[in-house]
Amino acid sequence: MTTPEQRRARHDAEQAAARAEIRDQTLDRYLARRPKAFAADGTVRTEVRGWIDGYLAGSHASLLLLGEPGTGKTWHLWRIGELLIRRGWFGRYYLVSDFEFKAAADRPVDREKLRTWAEAPLLALDDLGATQLYPWTVDAIAQLIDARWQNQLPTLISTNLPTLEPLGPRTMSRFADGGSTFAKFTGTDHRKAHA
């Protein structure tokens, strides 16, 4: 006959095994989706690691990665998702390219997609500003970021722009809110170095 403590220990062990299996399946799906160009190992920047730690501890801070092309911003966005899953996070993470965002925000506007991104627990807008910024695109970015800011949902942005100024004053204001983490990427274009 087993004691209540033994039954509880067995139950806890089964629950831990089930969570580990779900995490492994989630990680496998995520890594299968990640483009091969971003699968290489590398060192995650201190600011990004700090943001991950804060997010897992309940912070609602956003993250801005600024810098020249090929300096590792997109690689970091993909690695963030991987590291969150490895640490037991099971939320929804949307990593949206500038092209995808522009297609959704352009006429006709894909309101369903924009609403999904506005409500996602975690959203990354990659290479924002890489294509021409039309006034309606800037408005859509500002509306999306404002909705997420109001609901304390972190937004991650990577951009080759030197500042967020081209994205408008509302977007700049939301990221100027004291909790945002900024990381400036400099150096050589990794793609050119490996060509």
mmCIF file of C-alpha atoms in Angstrom:
data_model
loop_
_atom_site.group_PDB
_atom_site.id
_atom_site.type_symbol
_atom_site.label_atom_id
_atom_site.label_comp_id
_atom_site.label_asym_id
_atom_site.label_seq_id
_atom_site.Cartn_x
_atom_site.Cartn_y
_atom_site.Cartn_z
ATOM 1 C CA MET A 1 0.000 0.000 0.000
ATOM 2 C CA THR A 2 1.328 3.429 -0.889
ATOM 3 C CA THR A 3 1.288 6.383 1.402
ATOM 4 C CA PRO A 4 -0.244 9.754 0.470
ATOM 5 C CA GLU A 5 3.290 11.181 0.218
ATOM 6 C CA GLN A 6 4.330 8.425 -2.221
ATOM 7 C CA ARG A 7 1.194 8.969 -4.343
ATOM 8 C CA ARG A 8 1.867 12.727 -4.361
ATOM 9 C CA ALA A 9 5.513 12.182 -5.335
ATOM 10 C CA ARG A 10 4.480 9.824 -8.172
ATOM 11 C CA HIS A 11 1.854 12.338 -9.354
ATOM 12 C CA ASP A 12 4.401 15.182 -9.282
ATOM 13 C CA ALA A 13 6.908 13.069 -11.236
ATOM 14 C CA GLU A 14 4.279 12.214 -13.866
ATOM 15 C CA GLN A 15 3.304 15.880 -14.187
ATOM 16 C CA ALA A 16 6.947 16.937 -14.584
ATOM 17 C CA ALA A 17 7.481 14.268 -17.265
ATOM 18 C CA ALA A 18 4.357 15.413 -19.138
ATOM 19 C CA ARG A 19 5.504 19.071 -19.030
ATOM 20 C CA ALA A 20 8.961 18.063 -20.294
ATOM 21 C CA GLU A 21 7.412 16.106 -23.173
ATOM 22 C CA ILE A 22 5.189 19.044 -24.144
ATOM 23 C CA ARG A 23 8.182 21.406 -23.950
ATOM 24 C CA ASP A 24 10.238 19.086 -26.176
ATOM 25 C CA GLN A 25 7.433 18.836 -28.753
ATOM 26 C CA THR A 26 6.916 22.609 -28.707
ATOM 27 C CA LEU A 27 10.654 23.172 -29.142
ATOM 28 C CA ASP A 28 10.831 20.673 -32.030
ATOM 29 C CA ARG A 29 7.980 22.488 -33.841
ATOM 30 C CA TYR A 30 9.594 25.875 -33.229
ATOM 31 C CA LEU A 31 13.032 24.769 -34.450
ATOM 32 C CA ALA A 32 11.489 23.151 -37.546
ATOM 33 C CA ARG A 33 9.894 26.521 -38.379
ATOM 34 C CA ARG A 34 13.097 28.513 -37.848
ATOM 35 C CA PRO A 35 14.925 29.306 -41.123
ATOM 36 C CA LYS A 36 18.219 27.433 -41.530
ATOM 37 C CA ALA A 37 20.107 30.713 -41.843
ATOM 38 C CA PHE A 38 19.341 31.428 -38.165
ATOM 39 C CA ALA A 39 20.085 27.958 -36.776
ATOM 40 C CA ALA A 40 23.807 28.528 -36.119
ATOM 41 C CA ASP A 41 25.038 28.599 -32.554
ATOM 42 C CA GLY A 42 26.209 31.861 -31.117
ATOM 43 C CA THR A 43 26.408 33.989 -28.018
ATOM 44 C CA VAL A 44 23.270 35.756 -26.889
ATOM 45 C CA ARG A 45 23.909 39.362 -25.930
ATOM 46 C CA THR A 46 23.759 40.345 -22.276
ATOM 47 C CA GLU A 47 20.912 42.840 -22.812
ATOM 48 C CA VAL A 48 18.827 40.147 -24.520
ATOM 49 C CA ARG A 49 19.511 37.587 -21.774
ATOM 50 C CA GLY A 50 18.515 40.216 -19.214
ATOM 51 C CA TRP A 51 15.295 40.905 -21.116
ATOM 52 C CA ILE A 52 14.487 37.152 -21.208
ATOM 53 C CA ASP A 53 15.086 36.839 -17.450
ATOM 54 C CA GLY A 54 12.853 39.844 -16.803
ATOM 55 C CA TYR A 55 10.097 38.592 -19.090
ATOM 56 C CA LEU A 56 10.047 35.177 -17.413
ATOM 57 C CA ALA A 57 9.876 36.962 -14.042
ATOM 58 C CA GLY A 58 6.762 38.864 -15.152
ATOM 59 C CA SER A 59 8.150 42.042 -16.731
ATOM 60 C CA HIS A 60 6.112 43.691 -19.503
ATOM 61 C CA ALA A 61 9.115 45.552 -20.935
ATOM 62 C CA SER A 62 9.576 45.726 -24.686
ATOM 63 C CA LEU A 63 12.861 45.113 -26.490
ATOM 64 C CA LEU A 64 14.410 47.164 -29.284
ATOM 65 C CA LEU A 65 17.323 45.861 -31.361
ATOM 66 C CA LEU A 66 18.874 48.661 -33.447
ATOM 67 C CA GLY A 67 21.762 48.253 -35.853
ATOM 68 C CA GLU A 68 23.232 47.711 -39.251
ATOM 69 C CA PRO A 69 22.177 44.807 -41.501
ATOM 70 C CA GLY A 70 23.794 41.458 -40.765
ATOM 71 C CA THR A 71 24.789 42.182 -37.161
ATOM 72 C CA GLY A 72 22.629 39.468 -35.557
ATOM 73 C CA LYS A 73 19.300 41.115 -34.754
ATOM 74 C CA THR A 74 17.062 38.560 -36.498
ATOM 75 C CA TRP A 75 19.183 35.693 -35.162
ATOM 76 C CA HIS A 76 18.527 37.039 -31.664
ATOM 77 C CA LEU A 77 14.763 37.213 -32.259
ATOM 78 C CA TRP A 78 14.724 33.540 -33.267
ATOM 79 C CA ARG A 79 16.986 32.584 -30.362
ATOM 80 C CA ILE A 80 14.689 34.389 -27.888
ATOM 81 C CA GLY A 81 11.824 32.053 -28.794
ATOM 82 C CA GLU A 82 14.050 29.013 -28.436
ATOM 83 C CA LEU A 83 15.426 30.068 -25.054
ATOM 84 C CA LEU A 84 11.968 30.902 -23.701
ATOM 85 C CA ILE A 85 10.675 27.450 -24.660
ATOM 86 C CA ARG A 86 13.744 25.728 -23.215
ATOM 87 C CA ARG A 87 13.023 27.517 -19.938
ATOM 88 C CA GLY A 88 9.450 26.255 -19.828
ATOM 89 C CA TRP A 89 7.496 29.109 -21.437
ATOM 90 C CA PHE A 90 4.520 27.953 -23.530
ATOM 91 C CA GLY A 91 3.028 31.235 -24.757
ATOM 92 C CA ARG A 92 2.401 32.299 -28.337
ATOM 93 C CA TYR A 93 5.310 34.049 -30.011
ATOM 94 C CA TYR A 94 4.755 35.658 -33.389
ATOM 95 C CA LEU A 95 7.877 36.677 -35.313
ATOM 96 C CA VAL A 96 6.636 38.900 -38.147
ATOM 97 C CA SER A 97 8.840 40.237 -40.944
ATOM 98 C CA ASP A 98 8.546 43.797 -42.215
ATOM 99 C CA PHE A 99 7.183 42.409 -45.479
ATOM 100 C CA GLU A 100 4.483 40.358 -43.685
ATOM 101 C CA PHE A 101 3.482 43.345 -41.584
ATOM 102 C CA LYS A 102 3.288 45.650 -44.578
ATOM 103 C CA ALA A 103 1.169 43.101 -46.495
ATOM 104 C CA ALA A 104 -1.291 42.895 -43.579
ATOM 105 C CA ALA A 105 -1.395 46.672 -43.011
ATOM 106 C CA ASP A 106 -1.657 47.601 -46.689
ATOM 107 C CA ARG A 107 -4.951 47.994 -48.462
ATOM 108 C CA PRO A 108 -7.035 45.898 -48.121
ATOM 109 C CA VAL A 109 -6.124 45.742 -44.425
ATOM 110 C CA ASP A 110 -6.051 42.262 -42.879
ATOM 111 C CA ARG A 111 -7.778 43.258 -39.634
ATOM 112 C CA GLU A 112 -7.902 39.679 -38.333
ATOM 113 C CA LYS A 113 -4.146 39.241 -38.627
ATOM 114 C CA LEU A 114 -3.472 42.639 -37.047
ATOM 115 C CA ARG A 115 -5.837 41.791 -34.166
ATOM 116 C CA THR A 116 -4.079 38.423 -33.641
ATOM 117 C CA TRP A 117 -0.718 40.199 -33.442
ATOM 118 C CA ALA A 118 -2.125 42.895 -31.146
ATOM 119 C CA GLU A 119 -3.346 40.253 -28.689
ATOM 120 C CA ALA A 120 -0.400 37.822 -28.869
ATOM 121 C CA PRO A 121 1.458 37.299 -25.577
ATOM 122 C CA LEU A 122 4.713 38.082 -27.396
ATOM 123 C CA LEU A 123 5.234 39.771 -30.766
ATOM 124 C CA ALA A 124 8.463 40.443 -32.639
ATOM 125 C CA LEU A 125 8.472 42.810 -35.622
ATOM 126 C CA ASP A 126 11.609 41.967 -37.560
ATOM 127 C CA ASP A 127 13.463 44.386 -39.809
ATOM 128 C CA LEU A 128 10.845 47.079 -39.278
ATOM 129 C CA GLY A 129 11.368 49.931 -41.709
ATOM 130 C CA ALA A 130 13.290 47.797 -44.214
ATOM 131 C CA THR A 131 10.712 48.595 -46.889
ATOM 132 C CA GLN A 132 9.296 52.016 -47.669
ATOM 133 C CA LEU A 133 7.232 53.425 -44.809
ATOM 134 C CA TYR A 134 3.957 54.821 -46.088
ATOM 135 C CA PRO A 135 1.859 56.996 -43.760
ATOM 136 C CA TRP A 136 -0.771 54.231 -43.374
ATOM 137 C CA THR A 137 1.977 51.716 -42.494
ATOM 138 C CA VAL A 138 3.360 54.055 -39.819
ATOM 139 C CA ASP A 139 -0.210 54.515 -38.503
ATOM 140 C CA ALA A 140 -0.775 50.743 -38.397
ATOM 141 C CA ILE A 141 2.529 50.212 -36.541
ATOM 142 C CA ALA A 142 1.615 52.914 -34.026
ATOM 143 C CA GLN A 143 -1.866 51.469 -33.475
ATOM 144 C CA LEU A 144 -0.503 47.951 -32.998
ATOM 145 C CA ILE A 145 2.226 49.019 -30.575
ATOM 146 C CA ASP A 146 -0.163 51.288 -28.692
ATOM 147 C CA ALA A 147 -2.709 48.471 -28.251
ATOM 148 C CA ARG A 148 0.018 46.140 -26.978
ATOM 149 C CA TRP A 149 1.444 48.828 -24.675
ATOM 150 C CA GLN A 150 -1.994 49.535 -23.178
ATOM 151 C CA ASN A 151 -2.446 45.818 -22.433
ATOM 152 C CA GLN A 152 1.120 45.427 -21.091
ATOM 153 C CA LEU A 153 2.120 43.014 -23.847
ATOM 154 C CA PRO A 154 5.818 43.243 -24.754
ATOM 155 C CA THR A 155 6.780 44.038 -28.322
ATOM 156 C CA LEU A 156 10.181 43.174 -29.758
ATOM 157 C CA ILE A 157 11.436 45.225 -32.683
ATOM 158 C CA SER A 158 14.524 44.813 -34.798
ATOM 159 C CA THR A 159 15.375 47.564 -37.257
ATOM 160 C CA ASN A 160 18.192 48.933 -39.381
ATOM 161 C CA LEU A 161 16.865 52.429 -38.727
ATOM 162 C CA PRO A 162 19.209 54.473 -36.500
ATOM 163 C CA THR A 163 16.234 55.583 -34.352
ATOM 164 C CA LEU A 164 12.502 54.934 -34.141
ATOM 165 C CA GLU A 165 11.778 58.476 -35.360
ATOM 166 C CA PRO A 166 10.576 57.343 -38.852
ATOM 167 C CA LEU A 167 7.987 55.139 -37.092
ATOM 168 C CA GLY A 168 6.323 58.201 -35.616
ATOM 169 C CA PRO A 169 6.019 59.930 -32.242
ATOM 170 C CA ARG A 170 3.474 57.464 -30.766
ATOM 171 C CA THR A 171 5.750 54.475 -31.344
ATOM 172 C CA MET A 172 8.749 56.410 -30.007
ATOM 173 C CA SER A 173 6.764 57.399 -26.918
ATOM 174 C CA ARG A 174 5.697 53.813 -26.134
ATOM 175 C CA PHE A 175 9.281 52.587 -26.387
ATOM 176 C CA ALA A 176 10.562 55.540 -24.353
ATOM 177 C CA ASP A 177 8.433 54.275 -21.469
ATOM 178 C CA GLY A 178 10.970 53.436 -18.764
ATOM 179 C CA GLY A 179 10.800 49.657 -18.976
ATOM 180 C CA SER A 180 12.034 49.084 -22.529
ATOM 181 C CA THR A 181 15.376 47.420 -23.141
ATOM 182 C CA PHE A 182 17.547 48.776 -25.953
ATOM 183 C CA ALA A 183 20.416 46.912 -27.624
ATOM 184 C CA LYS A 184 22.627 48.583 -30.235
ATOM 185 C CA PHE A 185 24.134 46.132 -32.727
ATOM 186 C CA THR A 186 27.357 47.178 -34.441
ATOM 187 C CA GLY A 187 30.078 45.424 -36.342
ATOM 188 C CA THR A 188 30.543 43.720 -39.654
ATOM 189 C CA ASP A 189 27.762 42.244 -41.719
ATOM 190 C CA HIS A 190 27.989 38.512 -40.887
ATOM 191 C CA ARG A 191 26.476 37.596 -44.259
ATOM 192 C CA LYS A 192 29.206 39.440 -46.148
ATOM 193 C CA ALA A 193 31.898 37.943 -43.909
ATOM 194 C CA HIS A 194 30.722 34.400 -44.807
ATOM 195 C CA ALA A 195 30.217 35.052 -48.514
#
